[in-house]
């Protein structure tokens, strides 16, 4: 175990999307270390590689060059099913939109990952309840996603991401589809979870307000790290 | 919860679910209903054939079947009747005289089959025992009585109590003739049967033909048609092959046998056709459902759901569609069979064309557990099998690409 402090270590990560004749270099030799307990924003204009970077951190995508390890495990050589297991047990995901399974109620969505992990039903229910209470949805257990507002849906997604105790939560533009007030509320919630429960958050954004919440700001430009500052 | 998801997913697009359910219901219903009708046809046809003097098996003198003349009779009936001892318990048999004869009255004459029967034994083997509608059946002593069919009576413009003269070749090759009196008129499923047979007491026919105690054939009815082959085989063991032939109803009624075989093939083809239509519908439905939800499957895969669990979820949807459709299809199938089993289907409008194959005028559907099971198992297993295709497609969805979709 080289480093217990860093949850993600990536070295010289390059990702090239080959679309026939056109080759898009989404990430150019990115090297980053993400510390445990961090609250990190990955910022940059659209197309700068934020989503690609988060996907690689989360084991959804693999780099063409360079190495990535999560919680001490090297992702490069992992099989698809090993990556699926890593995502299930170590990473919480919050996406920009369409985060929830439409046929499941709020509480069932929160339970979903625990179900896949094999957590017993009673414990699943109990943990999902208290998690929904923590994100302020104590009266919305049985609502379907379609019956929740955008902000409430993202809160459910955050609850689902945190409830199974992952090493980090990756949130790709979690506020992009929310109005600024609701977005701010969501960030406050994430920040709270970070401070109270020590959950590591890595979120991408191109919104100045959102960046202001971060304790560390990594700025990407054309697939390369342009700036990396503690705040 | 995966099953719950499957269940809830099928109700997301109610119209589509209703369409595919209707298809499965019609498919299963038609399999059960038409299967039962077919079974009704073929059972009835077999029973008719067997009851119309054939029995389950028959013993003749070798050569009689090719040339059914009195010379080819069984001249030592005791040997044959001894051999019948080995028949299984509950088997019934009857001896007969059976020759071609000419029947005539003042206005008409026609060829018939003259059948000399032992009234008591015959009644336990063939239809004639309870087919007499007017007059009476033959009695234990009945030297002059003849029982003929309803259609025969009409054709001959005669009636109960009238005389009928029968002529046939006797044992010496001379023409023998004898006058009988119509004591009974029988009804049969088939008009041809009513015109063909005239029944007299076996003693009367023996006397007319001068054959002593000889017989032409023995017909045997077994407790179950499953015992036929074994019984025929053991009789063949006891009766020398060069003197006697032992034949089963399948040998004696080749047209019925072939028709039954064609029915089996027809049922199979019908099942297959229904299934192919239903299978395409099902695959198409599930495939549409999968393509509409690519992002959703991408999300589930992103969250770490393994592909095989995605397969399970999609198969659960098809499972519920199949089970619902099958339940309703079976119910409607059973109800419609039940509704028809009271009165049957009257096919007399077509019966002229169908009689050649020994078909009845009225058909009652017959439910056989094995047919119902086959229909359901086919639909269920093949349904799940074809759903594997969209299920695997869903499981192969790449989460990154799926989530990047607008
Ligand atoms: N699946 C893909 N195929 C081809 N090009 C892609 C794909 N995903 C991303 N890209 C390209 O890679 C670059 C970085 O994309 P992305 O990581 O989505 O940026 P961001 O999230 O910062 O907007 C963009 O130029 C984008 O067009
Ligand atoms: Mg993006």
mmCIF file of N, CA, C and O in Angstrom, chain A residues 101-169:
data_model
loop_
_atom_site.group_PDB
_atom_site.id
_atom_site.type_symbol
_atom_site.label_atom_id
_atom_site.label_comp_id
_atom_site.label_asym_id
_atom_site.label_seq_id
_atom_site.Cartn_x
_atom_site.Cartn_y
_atom_site.Cartn_z
ATOM 1 N N UNK A 101 -33.964 5.322 -11.317
ATOM 2 C CA UNK A 101 -34.713 4.317 -12.067
ATOM 3 C C UNK A 101 -36.198 4.645 -11.930
ATOM 4 O O UNK A 101 -36.730 4.677 -10.817
ATOM 5 N N UNK A 102 -36.843 4.928 -13.061
ATOM 6 C CA UNK A 102 -38.199 5.505 -13.013
ATOM 7 C C UNK A 102 -39.236 4.625 -12.324
ATOM 8 O O UNK A 102 -40.172 5.146 -11.734
ATOM 9 N N UNK A 103 -39.063 3.294 -12.413
ATOM 10 C CA UNK A 103 -40.110 2.434 -11.845
ATOM 11 C C UNK A 103 -39.915 2.189 -10.350
ATOM 12 O O UNK A 103 -40.726 1.504 -9.730
ATOM 13 N N UNK A 104 -38.834 2.730 -9.788
ATOM 14 C CA UNK A 104 -38.610 2.530 -8.353
ATOM 15 C C UNK A 104 -38.935 3.810 -7.596
ATOM 16 O O UNK A 104 -38.693 4.909 -8.086
ATOM 17 N N UNK A 105 -39.466 3.649 -6.394
ATOM 18 C CA UNK A 105 -39.747 4.807 -5.550
ATOM 19 C C UNK A 105 -38.427 5.371 -5.031
ATOM 20 O O UNK A 105 -37.371 4.769 -5.199
ATOM 21 N N UNK A 106 -38.507 6.552 -4.398
ATOM 22 C CA UNK A 106 -37.304 7.198 -3.876
ATOM 23 C C UNK A 106 -36.522 6.239 -2.985
ATOM 24 O O UNK A 106 -35.319 6.038 -3.154
ATOM 25 N N UNK A 107 -37.228 5.607 -2.071
ATOM 26 C CA UNK A 107 -36.515 4.757 -1.113
ATOM 27 C C UNK A 107 -35.947 3.511 -1.800
ATOM 28 O O UNK A 107 -34.850 3.058 -1.490
ATOM 29 N N UNK A 108 -36.678 3.010 -2.802
ATOM 30 C CA UNK A 108 -36.166 1.848 -3.537
ATOM 31 C C UNK A 108 -34.931 2.205 -4.355
ATOM 32 O O UNK A 108 -34.000 1.413 -4.482
ATOM 33 N N UNK A 109 -34.934 3.420 -4.910
ATOM 34 C CA UNK A 109 -33.745 3.864 -5.630
ATOM 35 C C UNK A 109 -32.543 3.922 -4.694
ATOM 36 O O UNK A 109 -31.447 3.534 -5.068
ATOM 37 N N UNK A 110 -32.767 4.430 -3.482
ATOM 38 C CA UNK A 110 -31.663 4.505 -2.531
ATOM 39 C C UNK A 110 -31.196 3.099 -2.156
ATOM 40 O O UNK A 110 -30.013 2.847 -1.954
ATOM 41 N N UNK A 111 -32.143 2.169 -2.117
ATOM 42 C CA UNK A 111 -31.792 0.795 -1.754
ATOM 43 C C UNK A 111 -31.092 0.041 -2.875
ATOM 44 O O UNK A 111 -30.476 -0.999 -2.635
ATOM 45 N N UNK A 112 -31.237 0.542 -4.114
ATOM 46 C CA UNK A 112 -30.853 -0.252 -5.276
ATOM 47 C C UNK A 112 -29.420 -0.794 -5.207
ATOM 48 O O UNK A 112 -29.175 -1.989 -5.386
ATOM 49 N N UNK A 113 -28.450 0.102 -4.907
ATOM 50 C CA UNK A 113 -27.059 -0.359 -4.880
ATOM 51 C C UNK A 113 -26.827 -1.341 -3.736
ATOM 52 O O UNK A 113 -26.070 -2.302 -3.869
ATOM 53 N N UNK A 114 -27.494 -1.096 -2.606
ATOM 54 C CA UNK A 114 -27.350 -2.021 -1.477
ATOM 55 C C UNK A 114 -27.920 -3.386 -1.846
ATOM 56 O O UNK A 114 -27.396 -4.419 -1.440
ATOM 57 N N UNK A 115 -29.000 -3.363 -2.653
ATOM 58 C CA UNK A 115 -29.582 -4.620 -3.126
ATOM 59 C C UNK A 115 -28.545 -5.387 -3.948
ATOM 60 O O UNK A 115 -28.327 -6.586 -3.741
ATOM 61 N N UNK A 116 -27.900 -4.665 -4.873
ATOM 62 C CA UNK A 116 -26.894 -5.316 -5.705
ATOM 63 C C UNK A 116 -25.731 -5.826 -4.857
ATOM 64 O O UNK A 116 -25.114 -6.838 -5.168
ATOM 65 N N UNK A 117 -25.463 -5.113 -3.767
ATOM 66 C CA UNK A 117 -24.363 -5.538 -2.892
ATOM 67 C C UNK A 117 -24.754 -6.718 -2.021
ATOM 68 O O UNK A 117 -23.904 -7.331 -1.384
ATOM 69 N N UNK A 118 -26.026 -6.997 -1.966
ATOM 70 C CA UNK A 118 -26.475 -8.130 -1.159
ATOM 71 C C UNK A 118 -26.744 -7.771 0.296
ATOM 72 O O UNK A 118 -26.742 -8.645 1.161
ATOM 73 N N UNK A 119 -26.997 -6.513 0.569
ATOM 74 C CA UNK A 119 -27.338 -6.116 1.938
ATOM 75 C C UNK A 119 -28.747 -6.647 2.261
ATOM 76 O O UNK A 119 -29.651 -6.517 1.438
ATOM 77 N N UNK A 120 -28.922 -7.255 3.429
ATOM 78 C CA UNK A 120 -30.244 -7.798 3.787
ATOM 79 C C UNK A 120 -31.337 -6.727 3.766
ATOM 80 O O UNK A 120 -31.079 -5.562 4.074
ATOM 81 N N UNK A 121 -32.552 -7.162 3.418
ATOM 82 C CA UNK A 121 -33.641 -6.220 3.150
ATOM 83 C C UNK A 121 -33.926 -5.263 4.305
ATOM 84 O O UNK A 121 -34.104 -4.063 4.102
ATOM 85 N N UNK A 122 -33.954 -5.791 5.509
ATOM 86 C CA UNK A 122 -34.329 -4.959 6.650
ATOM 87 C C UNK A 122 -33.290 -3.851 6.879
ATOM 88 O O UNK A 122 -33.636 -2.681 7.084
ATOM 89 N N UNK A 123 -32.029 -4.250 6.766
ATOM 90 C CA UNK A 123 -30.964 -3.264 6.965
ATOM 91 C C UNK A 123 -30.990 -2.220 5.848
ATOM 92 O O UNK A 123 -30.814 -1.022 6.075
ATOM 93 N N UNK A 124 -31.242 -2.722 4.618
ATOM 94 C CA UNK A 124 -31.341 -1.842 3.463
ATOM 95 C C UNK A 124 -32.389 -0.766 3.714
ATOM 96 O O UNK A 124 -32.158 0.425 3.521
ATOM 97 N N UNK A 125 -33.559 -1.199 4.116
ATOM 98 C CA UNK A 125 -34.682 -0.302 4.376
ATOM 99 C C UNK A 125 -34.297 0.742 5.436
ATOM 100 O O UNK A 125 -34.500 1.940 5.273
ATOM 101 N N UNK A 126 -33.714 0.247 6.530
ATOM 102 C CA UNK A 126 -33.362 1.128 7.642
ATOM 103 C C UNK A 126 -32.354 2.189 7.195
ATOM 104 O O UNK A 126 -32.537 3.389 7.430
ATOM 105 N N UNK A 127 -31.307 1.719 6.497
ATOM 106 C CA UNK A 127 -30.281 2.678 6.075
ATOM 107 C C UNK A 127 -30.827 3.666 5.051
ATOM 108 O O UNK A 127 -30.500 4.857 5.082
ATOM 109 N N UNK A 128 -31.664 3.175 4.134
ATOM 110 C CA UNK A 128 -32.220 4.060 3.106
ATOM 111 C C UNK A 128 -33.106 5.127 3.744
ATOM 112 O O UNK A 128 -33.062 6.300 3.377
ATOM 113 N N UNK A 129 -33.886 4.708 4.746
ATOM 114 C CA UNK A 129 -34.745 5.663 5.453
ATOM 115 C C UNK A 129 -33.934 6.767 6.093
ATOM 116 O O UNK A 129 -34.194 7.946 5.902
ATOM 117 N N UNK A 130 -32.916 6.355 6.843
ATOM 118 C CA UNK A 130 -32.196 7.385 7.582
ATOM 119 C C UNK A 130 -31.426 8.281 6.619
ATOM 120 O O UNK A 130 -31.263 9.471 6.845
ATOM 121 N N UNK A 131 -31.002 7.679 5.481
ATOM 122 C CA UNK A 131 -30.298 8.492 4.487
ATOM 123 C C UNK A 131 -31.237 9.518 3.858
ATOM 124 O O UNK A 131 -30.863 10.679 3.676
ATOM 125 N N UNK A 132 -32.451 9.081 3.523
ATOM 126 C CA UNK A 132 -33.413 10.021 2.945
ATOM 127 C C UNK A 132 -33.763 11.110 3.956
ATOM 128 O O UNK A 132 -33.942 12.273 3.587
ATOM 129 N N UNK A 133 -33.824 10.735 5.230
ATOM 130 C CA UNK A 133 -34.062 11.747 6.263
ATOM 131 C C UNK A 133 -32.929 12.770 6.263
ATOM 132 O O UNK A 133 -33.153 13.969 6.342
ATOM 133 N N UNK A 134 -31.685 12.248 6.129
ATOM 134 C CA UNK A 134 -30.520 13.143 6.140
ATOM 135 C C UNK A 134 -30.524 14.133 4.984
ATOM 136 O O UNK A 134 -30.015 15.238 5.107
ATOM 137 N N UNK A 135 -31.055 13.711 3.815
ATOM 138 C CA UNK A 135 -31.072 14.653 2.689
ATOM 139 C C UNK A 135 -32.370 15.454 2.656
ATOM 140 O O UNK A 135 -32.646 16.153 1.689
ATOM 141 N N UNK A 136 -33.164 15.326 3.694
ATOM 142 C CA UNK A 136 -34.354 16.165 3.821
ATOM 143 C C UNK A 136 -35.551 15.679 3.034
ATOM 144 O O UNK A 136 -36.388 16.465 2.612
ATOM 145 N N UNK A 137 -35.633 14.365 2.779
ATOM 146 C CA UNK A 137 -36.779 13.842 2.030
ATOM 147 C C UNK A 137 -37.572 12.850 2.874
ATOM 148 O O UNK A 137 -38.100 11.863 2.368
ATOM 149 N N UNK A 138 -37.665 13.139 4.179
ATOM 150 C CA UNK A 138 -38.301 12.181 5.081
ATOM 151 C C UNK A 138 -39.765 11.921 4.736
ATOM 152 O O UNK A 138 -40.309 10.884 5.079
ATOM 153 N N UNK A 139 -40.393 12.854 3.987
ATOM 154 C CA UNK A 139 -41.803 12.637 3.652
ATOM 155 C C UNK A 139 -42.002 12.194 2.203
ATOM 156 O O UNK A 139 -43.107 12.226 1.684
ATOM 157 N N UNK A 140 -40.916 11.782 1.544
ATOM 158 C CA UNK A 140 -41.031 11.446 0.116
ATOM 159 C C UNK A 140 -40.583 10.013 -0.204
ATOM 160 O O UNK A 140 -40.272 9.700 -1.338
ATOM 161 N N UNK A 141 -40.551 9.163 0.819
ATOM 162 C CA UNK A 141 -40.051 7.795 0.611
ATOM 163 C C UNK A 141 -40.646 7.112 -0.609
ATOM 164 O O UNK A 141 -39.961 6.460 -1.379
ATOM 165 N N UNK A 142 -41.952 7.216 -0.753
ATOM 166 C CA UNK A 142 -42.641 6.372 -1.727
ATOM 167 C C UNK A 142 -42.960 7.072 -3.038
ATOM 168 O O UNK A 142 -43.663 6.549 -3.881
ATOM 169 N N UNK A 143 -42.404 8.292 -3.187
ATOM 170 C CA UNK A 143 -42.626 8.983 -4.455
ATOM 171 C C UNK A 143 -41.782 8.354 -5.554
ATOM 172 O O UNK A 143 -40.636 7.995 -5.329
ATOM 173 N N UNK A 144 -42.361 8.272 -6.751
ATOM 174 C CA UNK A 144 -41.586 7.874 -7.923
ATOM 175 C C UNK A 144 -40.806 9.091 -8.408
ATOM 176 O O UNK A 144 -41.236 10.233 -8.166
ATOM 177 N N UNK A 145 -39.692 8.867 -9.115
ATOM 178 C CA UNK A 145 -38.900 10.010 -9.597
ATOM 179 C C UNK A 145 -39.736 11.057 -10.328
ATOM 180 O O UNK A 145 -39.535 12.258 -10.143
ATOM 181 N N UNK A 146 -40.706 10.583 -11.124
ATOM 182 C CA UNK A 146 -41.513 11.537 -11.891
ATOM 183 C C UNK A 146 -42.343 12.444 -10.995
ATOM 184 O O UNK A 146 -42.799 13.502 -11.422
ATOM 185 N N UNK A 147 -42.536 12.021 -9.737
ATOM 186 C CA UNK A 147 -43.333 12.825 -8.805
ATOM 187 C C UNK A 147 -42.454 13.710 -7.920
ATOM 188 O O UNK A 147 -42.930 14.273 -6.955
ATOM 189 N N UNK A 148 -41.159 13.770 -8.258
ATOM 190 C CA UNK A 148 -40.241 14.603 -7.483
ATOM 191 C C UNK A 148 -39.730 15.735 -8.370
ATOM 192 O O UNK A 148 -39.634 15.588 -9.593
ATOM 193 N N UNK A 149 -39.367 16.870 -7.728
ATOM 194 C CA UNK A 149 -38.771 17.962 -8.497
ATOM 195 C C UNK A 149 -37.335 17.586 -8.856
ATOM 196 O O UNK A 149 -36.772 16.629 -8.317
ATOM 197 N N UNK A 150 -36.739 18.365 -9.770
ATOM 198 C CA UNK A 150 -35.360 18.095 -10.175
ATOM 199 C C UNK A 150 -34.404 18.081 -8.995
ATOM 200 O O UNK A 150 -33.545 17.209 -8.879
ATOM 201 N N UNK A 151 -34.571 19.054 -8.106
ATOM 202 C CA UNK A 151 -33.684 19.136 -6.946
ATOM 203 C C UNK A 151 -33.864 17.945 -6.023
ATOM 204 O O UNK A 151 -32.893 17.373 -5.522
ATOM 205 N N UNK A 152 -35.114 17.556 -5.840
ATOM 206 C CA UNK A 152 -35.380 16.387 -4.979
ATOM 207 C C UNK A 152 -34.789 15.124 -5.596
ATOM 208 O O UNK A 152 -34.220 14.283 -4.894
ATOM 209 N N UNK A 153 -34.903 15.024 -6.925
ATOM 210 C CA UNK A 153 -34.332 13.849 -7.590
ATOM 211 C C UNK A 153 -32.827 13.771 -7.351
ATOM 212 O O UNK A 153 -32.274 12.708 -7.060
ATOM 213 N N UNK A 154 -32.152 14.934 -7.460
ATOM 214 C CA UNK A 154 -30.700 14.932 -7.257
ATOM 215 C C UNK A 154 -30.354 14.593 -5.801
ATOM 216 O O UNK A 154 -29.346 13.956 -5.535
ATOM 217 N N UNK A 155 -31.213 14.997 -4.880
ATOM 218 C CA UNK A 155 -30.983 14.642 -3.475
ATOM 219 C C UNK A 155 -31.085 13.135 -3.282
ATOM 220 O O UNK A 155 -30.293 12.530 -2.548
ATOM 221 N N UNK A 156 -32.077 12.535 -3.944
ATOM 222 C CA UNK A 156 -32.199 11.075 -3.864
ATOM 223 C C UNK A 156 -30.929 10.430 -4.422
ATOM 224 O O UNK A 156 -30.388 9.485 -3.851
ATOM 225 N N UNK A 157 -30.438 11.000 -5.543
ATOM 226 C CA UNK A 157 -29.225 10.447 -6.152
ATOM 227 C C UNK A 157 -28.040 10.554 -5.196
ATOM 228 O O UNK A 157 -27.234 9.625 -5.075
ATOM 229 N N UNK A 158 -27.940 11.696 -4.516
ATOM 230 C CA UNK A 158 -26.860 11.854 -3.539
ATOM 231 C C UNK A 158 -27.021 10.833 -2.418
ATOM 232 O O UNK A 158 -26.054 10.173 -2.001
ATOM 233 N N UNK A 159 -28.244 10.668 -1.959
ATOM 234 C CA UNK A 159 -28.492 9.688 -0.901
ATOM 235 C C UNK A 159 -28.075 8.298 -1.351
ATOM 236 O O UNK A 159 -27.427 7.552 -0.623
ATOM 237 N N UNK A 160 -28.451 7.945 -2.575
ATOM 238 C CA UNK A 160 -28.081 6.622 -3.087
ATOM 239 C C UNK A 160 -26.564 6.475 -3.185
ATOM 240 O O UNK A 160 -25.998 5.423 -2.888
ATOM 241 N N UNK A 161 -25.890 7.567 -3.621
ATOM 242 C CA UNK A 161 -24.450 7.507 -3.796
ATOM 243 C C UNK A 161 -23.734 7.313 -2.464
ATOM 244 O O UNK A 161 -22.719 6.641 -2.391
ATOM 245 N N UNK A 162 -24.261 7.913 -1.426
ATOM 246 C CA UNK A 162 -23.560 7.883 -0.139
ATOM 247 C C UNK A 162 -23.903 6.659 0.698
ATOM 248 O O UNK A 162 -23.092 6.151 1.457
ATOM 249 N N UNK A 163 -25.127 6.155 0.546
ATOM 250 C CA UNK A 163 -25.666 5.209 1.513
ATOM 251 C C UNK A 163 -24.852 3.923 1.622
ATOM 252 O O UNK A 163 -24.801 3.304 2.682
ATOM 253 N N UNK A 164 -24.185 3.541 0.522
ATOM 254 C CA UNK A 164 -23.437 2.283 0.621
ATOM 255 C C UNK A 164 -21.964 2.505 0.968
ATOM 256 O O UNK A 164 -21.122 1.646 0.677
ATOM 257 N N UNK A 165 -21.684 3.633 1.570
ATOM 258 C CA UNK A 165 -20.344 3.945 2.072
ATOM 259 C C UNK A 165 -19.223 3.749 1.063
ATOM 260 O O UNK A 165 -18.284 3.002 1.298
ATOM 261 N N UNK A 166 -19.290 4.446 -0.082
ATOM 262 C CA UNK A 166 -18.214 4.319 -1.069
ATOM 263 C C UNK A 166 -16.990 5.116 -0.619
ATOM 264 O O UNK A 166 -17.087 5.919 0.318
ATOM 265 N N UNK A 167 -15.842 4.879 -1.293
ATOM 266 C CA UNK A 167 -14.661 5.675 -0.949
ATOM 267 C C UNK A 167 -14.774 7.087 -1.505
ATOM 268 O O UNK A 167 -14.153 8.011 -1.004
ATOM 269 N N UNK A 168 -15.579 7.227 -2.573
ATOM 270 C CA UNK A 168 -15.795 8.580 -3.102
ATOM 271 C C UNK A 168 -17.099 8.650 -3.862
ATOM 272 O O UNK A 168 -17.636 7.642 -4.302
ATOM 273 N N UNK A 169 -17.582 9.891 -4.003
ATOM 274 C CA UNK A 169 -18.758 10.119 -4.829
ATOM 275 C C UNK A 169 -18.321 10.959 -6.014
ATOM 276 O O UNK A 169 -17.683 12.000 -5.851
#
